[in-house]
Amino acid sequence: MSEVEHVQPGHLLSEREATLRTRALESLLLEKGVLADGAVDAVAGIYENDVGPLIGARVIAHAWVDPAFKARLLADGGRAVKELGITGIEGDHLVVLENTRDVHNVVVCTLCSCYPWALLGLPPRWYKSYAYRSRVVIEPRTVLRELGLDVPESVEIRVWDSSSDMRYMVLPERPARTEALGEAELAELVTREAMIGIATVST
């Protein structure tokens, strides 16, 4: 899916301005010796790909192996994640949505890019794009297919709109034939994309 498809000019302009200001600030900090070259990208990469997604993956894996925890997670996500030592304002407003054979959940924020950073790390660029935010609520099956996930017609797709008051995370289906895997091994299978709902978990 193109990130510029159906994007309003005003939205693009504000993003462009933000990008230019960020680059200018980074250049100034590099010039003054406050930052080392590549430091910002390195830190952003850690939060985008490692720290955040690993925390969310640990929650998912624990839910897969502990039915009582799973029930608490689905009933009150914010309270349940605190049991695992995950705290912060985002956890207080967390709702966890379970994918099943009959229902597939996908998360979006149509107004901006509200997102459970503490659990999933930095939001991917496509999640913040106007194209994703505007289209997934109207044609979710098509958008998911464009992103590489073909949801059968027999499966209901539910789109959940995050806000500053409510953040959503998807509890993906546990893959088949993973009974012998431990919790840590299961966590390694879980991706950020699966916890947003644009992918499934596979072995």
PDB file of N, CA and C in Angstrom, residues 131-178:
ATOM      1  N   ALA A 131      -3.046   6.946   4.384  1.00  0.00           N
ATOM      2  CA  ALA A 131      -3.632   5.883   3.563  1.00  0.00           C
ATOM      3  C   ALA A 131      -4.137   4.738   4.430  1.00  0.00           C
ATOM      4  N   TYR A 132      -3.318   4.278   5.373  1.00  0.00           N
ATOM      5  CA  TYR A 132      -3.750   3.185   6.258  1.00  0.00           C
ATOM      6  C   TYR A 132      -4.892   3.640   7.152  1.00  0.00           C
ATOM      7  N   ARG A 133      -4.740   4.796   7.762  1.00  0.00           N
ATOM      8  CA  ARG A 133      -5.730   5.278   8.733  1.00  0.00           C
ATOM      9  C   ARG A 133      -7.105   5.501   8.096  1.00  0.00           C
ATOM     10  N   SER A 134      -7.118   5.942   6.866  1.00  0.00           N
ATOM     11  CA  SER A 134      -8.398   6.237   6.216  1.00  0.00           C
ATOM     12  C   SER A 134      -9.011   5.009   5.553  1.00  0.00           C
ATOM     13  N   ARG A 135      -8.196   4.104   5.058  1.00  0.00           N
ATOM     14  CA  ARG A 135      -8.724   2.993   4.271  1.00  0.00           C
ATOM     15  C   ARG A 135      -9.085   1.762   5.085  1.00  0.00           C
ATOM     16  N   VAL A 136      -8.330   1.471   6.152  1.00  0.00           N
ATOM     17  CA  VAL A 136      -8.554   0.200   6.849  1.00  0.00           C
ATOM     18  C   VAL A 136      -9.927   0.143   7.506  1.00  0.00           C
ATOM     19  N   VAL A 137     -10.487   1.288   7.863  1.00  0.00           N
ATOM     20  CA  VAL A 137     -11.823   1.288   8.469  1.00  0.00           C
ATOM     21  C   VAL A 137     -12.921   1.065   7.424  1.00  0.00           C
ATOM     22  N   ILE A 138     -12.626   1.363   6.171  1.00  0.00           N
ATOM     23  CA  ILE A 138     -13.618   1.251   5.099  1.00  0.00           C
ATOM     24  C   ILE A 138     -13.505  -0.082   4.366  1.00  0.00           C
ATOM     25  N   GLU A 139     -12.281  -0.479   4.065  1.00  0.00           N
ATOM     26  CA  GLU A 139     -12.052  -1.715   3.314  1.00  0.00           C
ATOM     27  C   GLU A 139     -10.943  -2.535   3.973  1.00  0.00           C
ATOM     28  N   PRO A 140     -11.185  -3.021   5.199  1.00  0.00           N
ATOM     29  CA  PRO A 140     -10.133  -3.715   5.943  1.00  0.00           C
ATOM     30  C   PRO A 140      -9.597  -4.960   5.242  1.00  0.00           C
ATOM     31  N   ARG A 141     -10.465  -5.726   4.624  1.00  0.00           N
ATOM     32  CA  ARG A 141     -10.013  -6.966   3.990  1.00  0.00           C
ATOM     33  C   ARG A 141      -9.042  -6.673   2.847  1.00  0.00           C
ATOM     34  N   THR A 142      -9.356  -5.640   2.082  1.00  0.00           N
ATOM     35  CA  THR A 142      -8.485  -5.250   0.970  1.00  0.00           C
ATOM     36  C   THR A 142      -7.147  -4.733   1.479  1.00  0.00           C
ATOM     37  N   VAL A 143      -7.184  -3.877   2.495  1.00  0.00           N
ATOM     38  CA  VAL A 143      -5.944  -3.316   3.042  1.00  0.00           C
ATOM     39  C   VAL A 143      -5.076  -4.421   3.637  1.00  0.00           C
ATOM     40  N   LEU A 144      -5.681  -5.335   4.379  1.00  0.00           N
ATOM     41  CA  LEU A 144      -4.910  -6.438   4.953  1.00  0.00           C
ATOM     42  C   LEU A 144      -4.284  -7.288   3.855  1.00  0.00           C
ATOM     43  N   ARG A 145      -5.016  -7.515   2.784  1.00  0.00           N
ATOM     44  CA  ARG A 145      -4.469  -8.287   1.670  1.00  0.00           C
ATOM     45  C   ARG A 145      -3.271  -7.566   1.058  1.00  0.00           C
ATOM     46  N   GLU A 146      -3.373  -6.247   0.917  1.00  0.00           N
ATOM     47  CA  GLU A 146      -2.262  -5.465   0.366  1.00  0.00           C
ATOM     48  C   GLU A 146      -1.037  -5.525   1.271  1.00  0.00           C
ATOM     49  N   LEU A 147      -1.281  -5.694   2.570  1.00  0.00           N
ATOM     50  CA  LEU A 147      -0.180  -5.779   3.529  1.00  0.00           C
ATOM     51  C   LEU A 147       0.320  -7.208   3.711  1.00  0.00           C
ATOM     52  N   GLY A 148      -0.242  -8.140   2.949  1.00  0.00           N
ATOM     53  CA  GLY A 148       0.263  -9.509   2.961  1.00  0.00           C
ATOM     54  C   GLY A 148      -0.555 -10.513   3.748  1.00  0.00           C
ATOM     55  N   LEU A 149      -1.721 -10.114   4.251  1.00  0.00           N
ATOM     56  CA  LEU A 149      -2.551 -11.028   5.036  1.00  0.00           C
ATOM     57  C   LEU A 149      -3.892 -11.232   4.339  1.00  0.00           C
ATOM     58  N   ASP A 150      -4.134 -12.442   3.895  1.00  0.00           N
ATOM     59  CA  ASP A 150      -5.384 -12.770   3.208  1.00  0.00           C
ATOM     60  C   ASP A 150      -6.330 -13.425   4.208  1.00  0.00           C
ATOM     61  N   VAL A 151      -7.294 -12.661   4.702  1.00  0.00           N
ATOM     62  CA  VAL A 151      -8.257 -13.164   5.681  1.00  0.00           C
ATOM     63  C   VAL A 151      -9.427 -13.802   4.931  1.00  0.00           C
ATOM     64  N   PRO A 152      -9.741 -15.067   5.222  1.00  0.00           N
ATOM     65  CA  PRO A 152     -10.847 -15.733   4.520  1.00  0.00           C
ATOM     66  C   PRO A 152     -12.161 -14.967   4.667  1.00  0.00           C
ATOM     67  N   GLU A 153     -13.000 -15.063   3.654  1.00  0.00           N
ATOM     68  CA  GLU A 153     -14.293 -14.374   3.673  1.00  0.00           C
ATOM     69  C   GLU A 153     -15.171 -14.841   4.826  1.00  0.00           C
ATOM     70  N   SER A 154     -14.943 -16.069   5.284  1.00  0.00           N
ATOM     71  CA  SER A 154     -15.755 -16.614   6.375  1.00  0.00           C
ATOM     72  C   SER A 154     -15.401 -16.013   7.730  1.00  0.00           C
ATOM     73  N   VAL A 155     -14.282 -15.299   7.800  1.00  0.00           N
ATOM     74  CA  VAL A 155     -13.824 -14.703   9.060  1.00  0.00           C
ATOM     75  C   VAL A 155     -14.269 -13.242   9.126  1.00  0.00           C
ATOM     76  N   GLU A 156     -14.901 -12.882  10.222  1.00  0.00           N
ATOM     77  CA  GLU A 156     -15.322 -11.493  10.430  1.00  0.00           C
ATOM     78  C   GLU A 156     -14.113 -10.639  10.803  1.00  0.00           C
ATOM     79  N   ILE A 157     -13.983  -9.478  10.187  1.00  0.00           N
ATOM     80  CA  ILE A 157     -12.902  -8.548  10.529  1.00  0.00           C
ATOM     81  C   ILE A 157     -13.490  -7.403  11.342  1.00  0.00           C
ATOM     82  N   ARG A 158     -12.896  -7.156  12.500  1.00  0.00           N
ATOM     83  CA  ARG A 158     -13.322  -6.045  13.352  1.00  0.00           C
ATOM     84  C   ARG A 158     -12.183  -5.035  13.436  1.00  0.00           C
ATOM     85  N   VAL A 159     -12.483  -3.798  13.123  1.00  0.00           N
ATOM     86  CA  VAL A 159     -11.494  -2.723  13.161  1.00  0.00           C
ATOM     87  C   VAL A 159     -11.719  -1.898  14.419  1.00  0.00           C
ATOM     88  N   TRP A 160     -10.652  -1.692  15.181  1.00  0.00           N
ATOM     89  CA  TRP A 160     -10.728  -0.964  16.452  1.00  0.00           C
ATOM     90  C   TRP A 160      -9.932   0.323  16.340  1.00  0.00           C
ATOM     91  N   ASP A 161     -10.578   1.424  16.676  1.00  0.00           N
ATOM     92  CA  ASP A 161      -9.990   2.756  16.527  1.00  0.00           C
ATOM     93  C   ASP A 161      -9.418   3.238  17.861  1.00  0.00           C
ATOM     94  N   SER A 162      -8.100   3.243  17.962  1.00  0.00           N
ATOM     95  CA  SER A 162      -7.442   3.701  19.188  1.00  0.00           C
ATOM     96  C   SER A 162      -7.630   5.199  19.378  1.00  0.00           C
ATOM     97  N   SER A 163      -7.497   5.631  20.613  1.00  0.00           N
ATOM     98  CA  SER A 163      -7.572   7.056  20.927  1.00  0.00           C
ATOM     99  C   SER A 163      -6.655   7.326  22.110  1.00  0.00           C
ATOM    100  N   SER A 164      -6.597   8.578  22.526  1.00  0.00           N
ATOM    101  CA  SER A 164      -5.768   8.912  23.684  1.00  0.00           C
ATOM    102  C   SER A 164      -6.324   8.289  24.958  1.00  0.00           C
ATOM    103  N   ASP A 165      -7.600   7.922  24.931  1.00  0.00           N
ATOM    104  CA  ASP A 165      -8.235   7.323  26.105  1.00  0.00           C
ATOM    105  C   ASP A 165      -8.242   5.807  26.072  1.00  0.00           C
ATOM    106  N   MET A 166      -7.970   5.215  24.921  1.00  0.00           N
ATOM    107  CA  MET A 166      -8.057   3.771  24.795  1.00  0.00           C
ATOM    108  C   MET A 166      -7.055   3.260  23.770  1.00  0.00           C
ATOM    109  N   ARG A 167      -6.180   2.350  24.195  1.00  0.00           N
ATOM    110  CA  ARG A 167      -5.212   1.735  23.287  1.00  0.00           C
ATOM    111  C   ARG A 167      -5.556   0.255  23.158  1.00  0.00           C
ATOM    112  N   TYR A 168      -5.394  -0.280  21.963  1.00  0.00           N
ATOM    113  CA  TYR A 168      -5.727  -1.676  21.712  1.00  0.00           C
ATOM    114  C   TYR A 168      -4.490  -2.477  21.326  1.00  0.00           C
ATOM    115  N   MET A 169      -4.509  -3.750  21.709  1.00  0.00           N
ATOM    116  CA  MET A 169      -3.488  -4.696  21.279  1.00  0.00           C
ATOM    117  C   MET A 169      -4.189  -6.006  20.951  1.00  0.00           C
ATOM    118  N   VAL A 170      -3.769  -6.642  19.877  1.00  0.00           N
ATOM    119  CA  VAL A 170      -4.385  -7.893  19.448  1.00  0.00           C
ATOM    120  C   VAL A 170      -3.669  -9.075  20.099  1.00  0.00           C
ATOM    121  N   LEU A 171      -4.458 -10.018  20.598  1.00  0.00           N
ATOM    122  CA  LEU A 171      -3.941 -11.307  21.068  1.00  0.00           C
ATOM    123  C   LEU A 171      -4.108 -12.280  19.906  1.00  0.00           C
ATOM    124  N   PRO A 172      -3.029 -12.555  19.171  1.00  0.00           N
ATOM    125  CA  PRO A 172      -3.144 -13.431  17.999  1.00  0.00           C
ATOM    126  C   PRO A 172      -3.454 -14.866  18.419  1.00  0.00           C
ATOM    127  N   GLU A 173      -3.938 -15.638  17.457  1.00  0.00           N
ATOM    128  CA  GLU A 173      -4.123 -17.062  17.707  1.00  0.00           C
ATOM    129  C   GLU A 173      -2.759 -17.726  17.867  1.00  0.00           C
ATOM    130  N   ARG A 174      -2.687 -18.654  18.799  1.00  0.00           N
ATOM    131  CA  ARG A 174      -1.450 -19.419  18.971  1.00  0.00           C
ATOM    132  C   ARG A 174      -1.310 -20.379  17.792  1.00  0.00           C
ATOM    133  N   PRO A 175      -0.127 -20.441  17.185  1.00  0.00           N
ATOM    134  CA  PRO A 175       0.049 -21.340  16.039  1.00  0.00           C
ATOM    135  C   PRO A 175      -0.109 -22.798  16.452  1.00  0.00           C
ATOM    136  N   ALA A 176      -0.547 -23.611  15.513  1.00  0.00           N
ATOM    137  CA  ALA A 176      -0.672 -25.045  15.762  1.00  0.00           C
ATOM    138  C   ALA A 176       0.711 -25.667  15.936  1.00  0.00           C
ATOM    139  N   ARG A 177       0.732 -26.793  16.603  1.00  0.00           N
ATOM    140  CA  ARG A 177       1.952 -27.581  16.809  1.00  0.00           C
ATOM    141  C   ARG A 177       3.037 -26.803  17.552  1.00  0.00           C
ATOM    142  N   THR A 178       2.626 -26.017  18.534  1.00  0.00           N
ATOM    143  CA  THR A 178       3.613 -25.302  19.361  1.00  0.00           C
ATOM    144  C   THR A 178       3.516 -25.725  20.822  1.00  0.00           C
TER     145      THR A 178
END
